[in-house]
Amino acid sequence: MTRHLVRAASLAAALTAWQLLTSLDVDLWLRFSQFPTVADVARAFGDRLGGDDYWTDLTDSLTRILTGFVLAAVLGVATGLTVARSRLAEDLLGPLLEVVRPIPAIALVPVAILLFPSNEQGIVFITCTAAYFPVLVSTRHAVRALTPVWEEAVRTMGGGRWRVLGSVVLPGALPGIFGGLSVGIGVSWICVISAEMISGQYGVGYRTWQDYTVVDYPGVFVGMVTIGVLGWLTSTAVERAGRWLTRWLPRTEYVATAHLRVPGARGRVLGPRARKAAAAAVPAGTTTPAHPEGVRDEHLV
């Protein structure tokens, strides 16, 4: 509860500072007088929610991002596993992938326009390309970092190639794979919005750029807030899926020097006086565990 209150307070403080700087027309070095106020953006947001265009743009952007991201996840994991496990595949695909990888996905917009018969397919292609390489690289490194002892143990017990892949390689590489997926979903949002601004007909990015061309700055900020919320929701969904699929992994725990706990009172942290009394009750020569039981760290997989 305390952590949620701190997060809400930080967001409220940022909104309050925004409202004060814009309503008072503060112009020091940054020109906040050019910005719409929080109240203006809130009114524009309410007007957009009541119209059909906002929900159409939202549906189009989500369809594009999810389609491209799922394709990138499947292709990236498959390619990463193949390159990491096969020298022939590494020799054949490695040079081509390393040459194409540094090219920004948004630079492929002209290629997408020439290659695909519709803008919709081109935007999905750009989104897929943006997420493909982070997933590929993270999968490749995760597979190569696995200790060979596990694979040798499975082979000693009679396991074949597919058994090793399903029992050792994929489970062991999952944390690294989801690390790449977390990065990929963020990069996908950047590229899909940029592609919509350049060649889209509908979508949040297209609508945001149209608002800018007609000098509707509250509408621009409505688009920015929408992009931020959508990106946060999709990143959180990927992180939660990673936590659920790797729930068997041990988690890093908070290390607190004075966090002693009462036996039988799980999850309750002692106060200062109770900590002193509990420390005095610990027999001489014993050590307090550095990782208290039950305190789990919330971090990206």
XYZ file of C-alpha atoms in Angstrom:
301
model
C 0.000 0.000 0.000
C 2.824 2.385 0.865
C 4.516 1.813 -2.477
C 1.271 2.472 -4.375
C 0.768 5.696 -2.422
C 4.305 6.832 -3.239
C 3.760 6.127 -6.936
C 0.439 7.980 -6.956
C 2.015 10.908 -5.109
C 4.856 11.164 -7.637
C 2.376 11.225 -10.525
C 0.212 13.820 -8.761
C 3.272 15.999 -8.092
C 4.258 15.882 -11.776
C 0.737 16.847 -12.894
C 0.609 19.651 -10.335
C 3.940 21.050 -11.513
C 2.731 20.856 -15.123
C -0.491 22.709 -14.271
C 1.313 25.449 -12.343
C 4.037 26.034 -14.943
C 1.576 26.249 -17.835
C -1.202 28.204 -16.101
C 1.281 30.806 -14.813
C 2.950 31.086 -18.252
C 6.410 30.451 -16.854
C 9.082 31.327 -19.433
C 12.605 31.000 -18.141
C 14.638 28.961 -20.597
C 11.856 26.478 -21.393
C 8.692 28.090 -22.763
C 5.905 26.541 -20.732
C 3.530 29.263 -21.943
C 3.346 27.374 -25.254
C 2.077 24.221 -23.526
C -1.597 23.448 -22.882
C -2.543 23.080 -19.239
C -3.549 19.808 -17.626
C -7.148 21.041 -17.556
C -7.064 21.718 -21.323
C -5.702 18.248 -22.042
C -8.280 16.670 -19.729
C -11.138 18.459 -21.529
C -9.772 17.416 -24.926
C -9.395 13.846 -23.660
C -13.025 13.789 -22.515
C -14.184 15.073 -25.903
C -12.148 12.410 -27.718
C -13.508 9.610 -25.554
C -17.027 10.525 -26.640
C -16.227 10.210 -30.353
C -15.817 7.218 -32.639
C -12.532 8.313 -34.227
C -10.558 7.882 -31.008
C -11.639 4.274 -30.542
C -11.055 3.495 -34.228
C -7.515 4.859 -33.991
C -6.951 2.916 -30.778
C -8.146 -0.343 -32.342
C -6.003 0.132 -35.455
C -2.824 0.870 -33.492
C -3.336 -2.069 -31.141
C -4.029 -4.415 -34.056
C -0.849 -3.322 -35.810
C 1.347 -3.533 -32.719
C 0.044 -6.917 -31.582
C 0.269 -8.474 -35.045
C 3.807 -7.264 -35.628
C 4.959 -8.104 -32.110
C 3.610 -11.671 -32.181
C 5.279 -12.286 -35.535
C 8.539 -10.835 -34.214
C 8.366 -12.963 -31.059
C 7.868 -16.204 -32.999
C 10.464 -15.447 -35.679
C 12.974 -13.939 -33.240
C 12.883 -16.850 -30.807
C 13.048 -19.421 -33.610
C 15.955 -17.672 -35.349
C 17.813 -17.077 -32.082
C 17.551 -20.742 -31.111
C 18.657 -21.886 -34.556
C 21.654 -19.557 -34.760
C 22.753 -20.361 -31.203
C 22.472 -24.130 -31.645
C 23.730 -24.595 -35.206
C 27.087 -23.501 -36.582
C 25.812 -23.880 -40.145
C 22.851 -21.587 -39.437
C 25.173 -19.085 -37.786
C 27.462 -19.064 -40.809
C 24.566 -18.708 -43.262
C 22.348 -16.218 -41.381
C 24.768 -14.477 -39.031
C 26.453 -12.107 -41.511
C 23.143 -11.062 -43.101
C 21.481 -10.446 -39.735
C 24.413 -8.421 -38.423
C 24.384 -6.218 -41.531
C 20.632 -5.548 -41.373
C 20.393 -5.197 -37.582
C 21.951 -1.704 -37.261
C 19.463 -0.237 -39.759
C 16.690 1.589 -37.837
C 13.303 0.038 -38.506
C 11.777 3.430 -39.264
C 14.341 3.820 -42.089
C 12.614 0.885 -43.789
C 9.464 2.919 -44.479
C 10.418 3.513 -48.152
C 11.180 -0.199 -48.501
C 7.795 -1.091 -46.994
C 5.993 1.318 -49.323
C 7.683 -0.217 -52.369
C 7.454 -3.822 -51.186
C 3.928 -4.200 -49.828
C 0.693 -3.494 -51.693
C -0.946 -1.660 -48.754
C 0.163 0.733 -46.027
C -1.337 -1.548 -43.401
C 0.961 -4.429 -44.301
C 3.923 -2.067 -44.461
C 3.301 -0.743 -40.946
C 3.017 -4.287 -39.583
C 6.301 -5.133 -41.333
C 8.065 -2.158 -39.716
C 6.646 -3.048 -36.301
C 7.738 -6.660 -36.675
C 11.244 -5.647 -37.778
C 11.618 -3.298 -34.807
C 10.881 -6.043 -32.267
C 12.539 -8.889 -34.169
C 16.172 -8.014 -33.552
C 15.970 -7.405 -29.771
C 14.221 -10.768 -29.391
C 16.717 -12.481 -31.685
C 19.795 -11.117 -29.905
C 18.488 -11.782 -26.392
C 17.476 -15.340 -27.310
C 20.836 -16.056 -28.902
C 22.797 -14.788 -25.907
C 20.512 -16.561 -23.419
C 20.931 -19.924 -25.170
C 24.702 -19.564 -25.459
C 24.970 -18.647 -21.765
C 23.414 -21.929 -20.620
C 25.755 -24.246 -18.764
C 26.495 -27.406 -20.786
C 26.195 -29.549 -17.652
C 22.406 -29.530 -17.877
C 22.407 -30.711 -21.479
C 24.969 -33.401 -20.718
C 22.841 -34.651 -17.835
C 19.768 -35.017 -20.076
C 21.775 -36.790 -22.771
C 23.298 -39.116 -20.166
C 19.793 -40.186 -19.170
C 18.930 -40.976 -22.784
C 17.322 -37.707 -23.855
C 17.490 -36.727 -27.522
C 17.754 -33.381 -29.277
C 14.099 -32.416 -28.824
C 14.185 -33.489 -25.197
C 17.178 -31.230 -24.591
C 15.448 -28.390 -26.385
C 12.213 -28.702 -24.401
C 13.695 -29.541 -21.003
C 16.887 -27.495 -20.914
C 17.272 -24.902 -23.663
C 13.853 -23.250 -23.711
C 13.270 -23.165 -19.931
C 16.807 -21.984 -19.266
C 16.620 -19.239 -21.890
C 13.167 -17.940 -20.912
C 14.416 -15.111 -18.653
C 16.637 -13.790 -21.431
C 13.899 -14.236 -24.032
C 11.428 -12.184 -22.007
C 14.087 -9.551 -21.483
C 14.248 -9.186 -25.256
C 10.453 -9.189 -25.514
C 10.235 -6.354 -22.970
C 12.682 -4.298 -25.022
C 10.988 -5.277 -28.285
C 7.508 -4.131 -27.285
C 8.837 -0.694 -26.392
C 10.746 -0.331 -29.656
C 7.676 -1.550 -31.551
C 5.565 1.268 -30.141
C 8.154 3.838 -31.184
C 8.230 2.520 -34.739
C 4.515 1.931 -35.202
C 3.693 5.485 -34.110
C 6.392 6.882 -36.404
C 5.161 4.755 -39.316
C 1.575 5.914 -38.732
C 2.736 9.526 -38.788
C 4.541 9.000 -42.092
C 2.307 6.687 -44.104
C -0.704 5.733 -41.984
C -4.336 6.616 -42.577
C -5.662 5.776 -39.130
C -4.098 5.163 -35.745
C -2.942 7.094 -32.704
C 0.250 8.273 -34.401
C -1.632 9.473 -37.484
C -4.173 11.360 -35.375
C -1.458 12.953 -33.228
C 0.342 14.253 -36.288
C -2.899 15.584 -37.759
C -3.584 17.483 -34.540
C -0.130 19.015 -34.765
C -0.660 20.170 -38.361
C -3.882 21.977 -37.388
C -2.246 23.459 -34.248
C -4.462 21.494 -31.839
C -1.907 21.148 -29.054
C -4.293 19.671 -26.453
C -5.092 16.966 -29.021
C -1.362 16.334 -29.491
C -0.977 15.753 -25.766
C -4.029 13.478 -25.768
C -2.229 11.335 -28.332
C 0.986 11.377 -26.309
C -0.813 10.317 -23.132
C -2.632 7.570 -25.038
C 0.647 6.246 -26.456
C 2.231 6.278 -22.994
C -0.651 4.411 -21.369
C -0.820 1.821 -24.156
C 2.933 1.270 -23.991
C 2.800 0.841 -20.221
C -0.077 -1.646 -20.417
C 1.551 -3.797 -23.094
C 4.955 -3.761 -21.353
C 3.300 -4.738 -18.087
C 1.465 -7.582 -19.833
C 4.751 -8.921 -21.243
C 6.412 -8.653 -17.837
C 3.532 -10.435 -16.094
C 3.583 -13.210 -18.666
C 7.314 -13.605 -18.115
C 6.863 -13.794 -14.355
C 4.160 -16.424 -14.706
C 6.123 -18.582 -17.153
C 9.293 -18.362 -15.026
C 7.596 -18.626 -11.637
C 9.817 -21.603 -10.823
C 12.892 -19.373 -10.813
C 14.255 -18.019 -7.500
C 13.789 -14.275 -7.209
C 16.257 -11.742 -5.914
C 15.237 -10.658 -2.438
C 15.545 -7.325 -0.689
C 18.565 -7.194 1.598
C 17.699 -5.054 4.614
C 20.227 -5.026 7.435
C 17.760 -4.448 10.243
C 14.735 -6.318 8.885
C 14.228 -9.049 11.450
C 10.910 -10.832 11.457
C 8.796 -12.373 14.146
C 8.480 -16.182 13.895
C 4.926 -17.025 12.916
C 4.158 -13.448 11.767
C 4.951 -13.786 8.079
C 5.527 -10.571 6.185
C 5.431 -8.256 9.267
C 8.519 -6.090 9.764
C 9.537 -5.249 13.315
C 9.819 -1.709 14.574
C 13.089 -0.212 15.927
C 12.563 -1.303 19.554
C 11.376 -4.763 18.573
C 14.396 -5.172 16.297
C 16.753 -4.403 19.177
C 14.967 -6.906 21.411
C 14.988 -9.560 18.686
C 18.665 -8.962 17.978
C 19.474 -9.310 21.677
C 17.585 -12.600 21.750
C 19.700 -14.111 18.947
C 22.266 -16.498 20.469
C 25.897 -15.496 20.207
C 27.735 -16.919 17.201
C 24.633 -17.116 14.977
C 24.057 -14.988 11.911
C 20.904 -13.432 10.576
C 20.037 -14.601 7.050
C 20.819 -11.928 4.509
C 17.614 -12.627 2.566
C 14.501 -12.595 4.777
C 11.939 -15.137 3.768
C 8.922 -13.897 1.919
C 10.310 -10.543 0.757
C 10.338 -10.741 -2.986
C 11.797 -8.239 -5.386
C 9.636 -6.953 -8.216
C 11.952 -6.678 -11.181
C 11.875 -7.344 -14.889
C 12.511 -10.953 -15.816
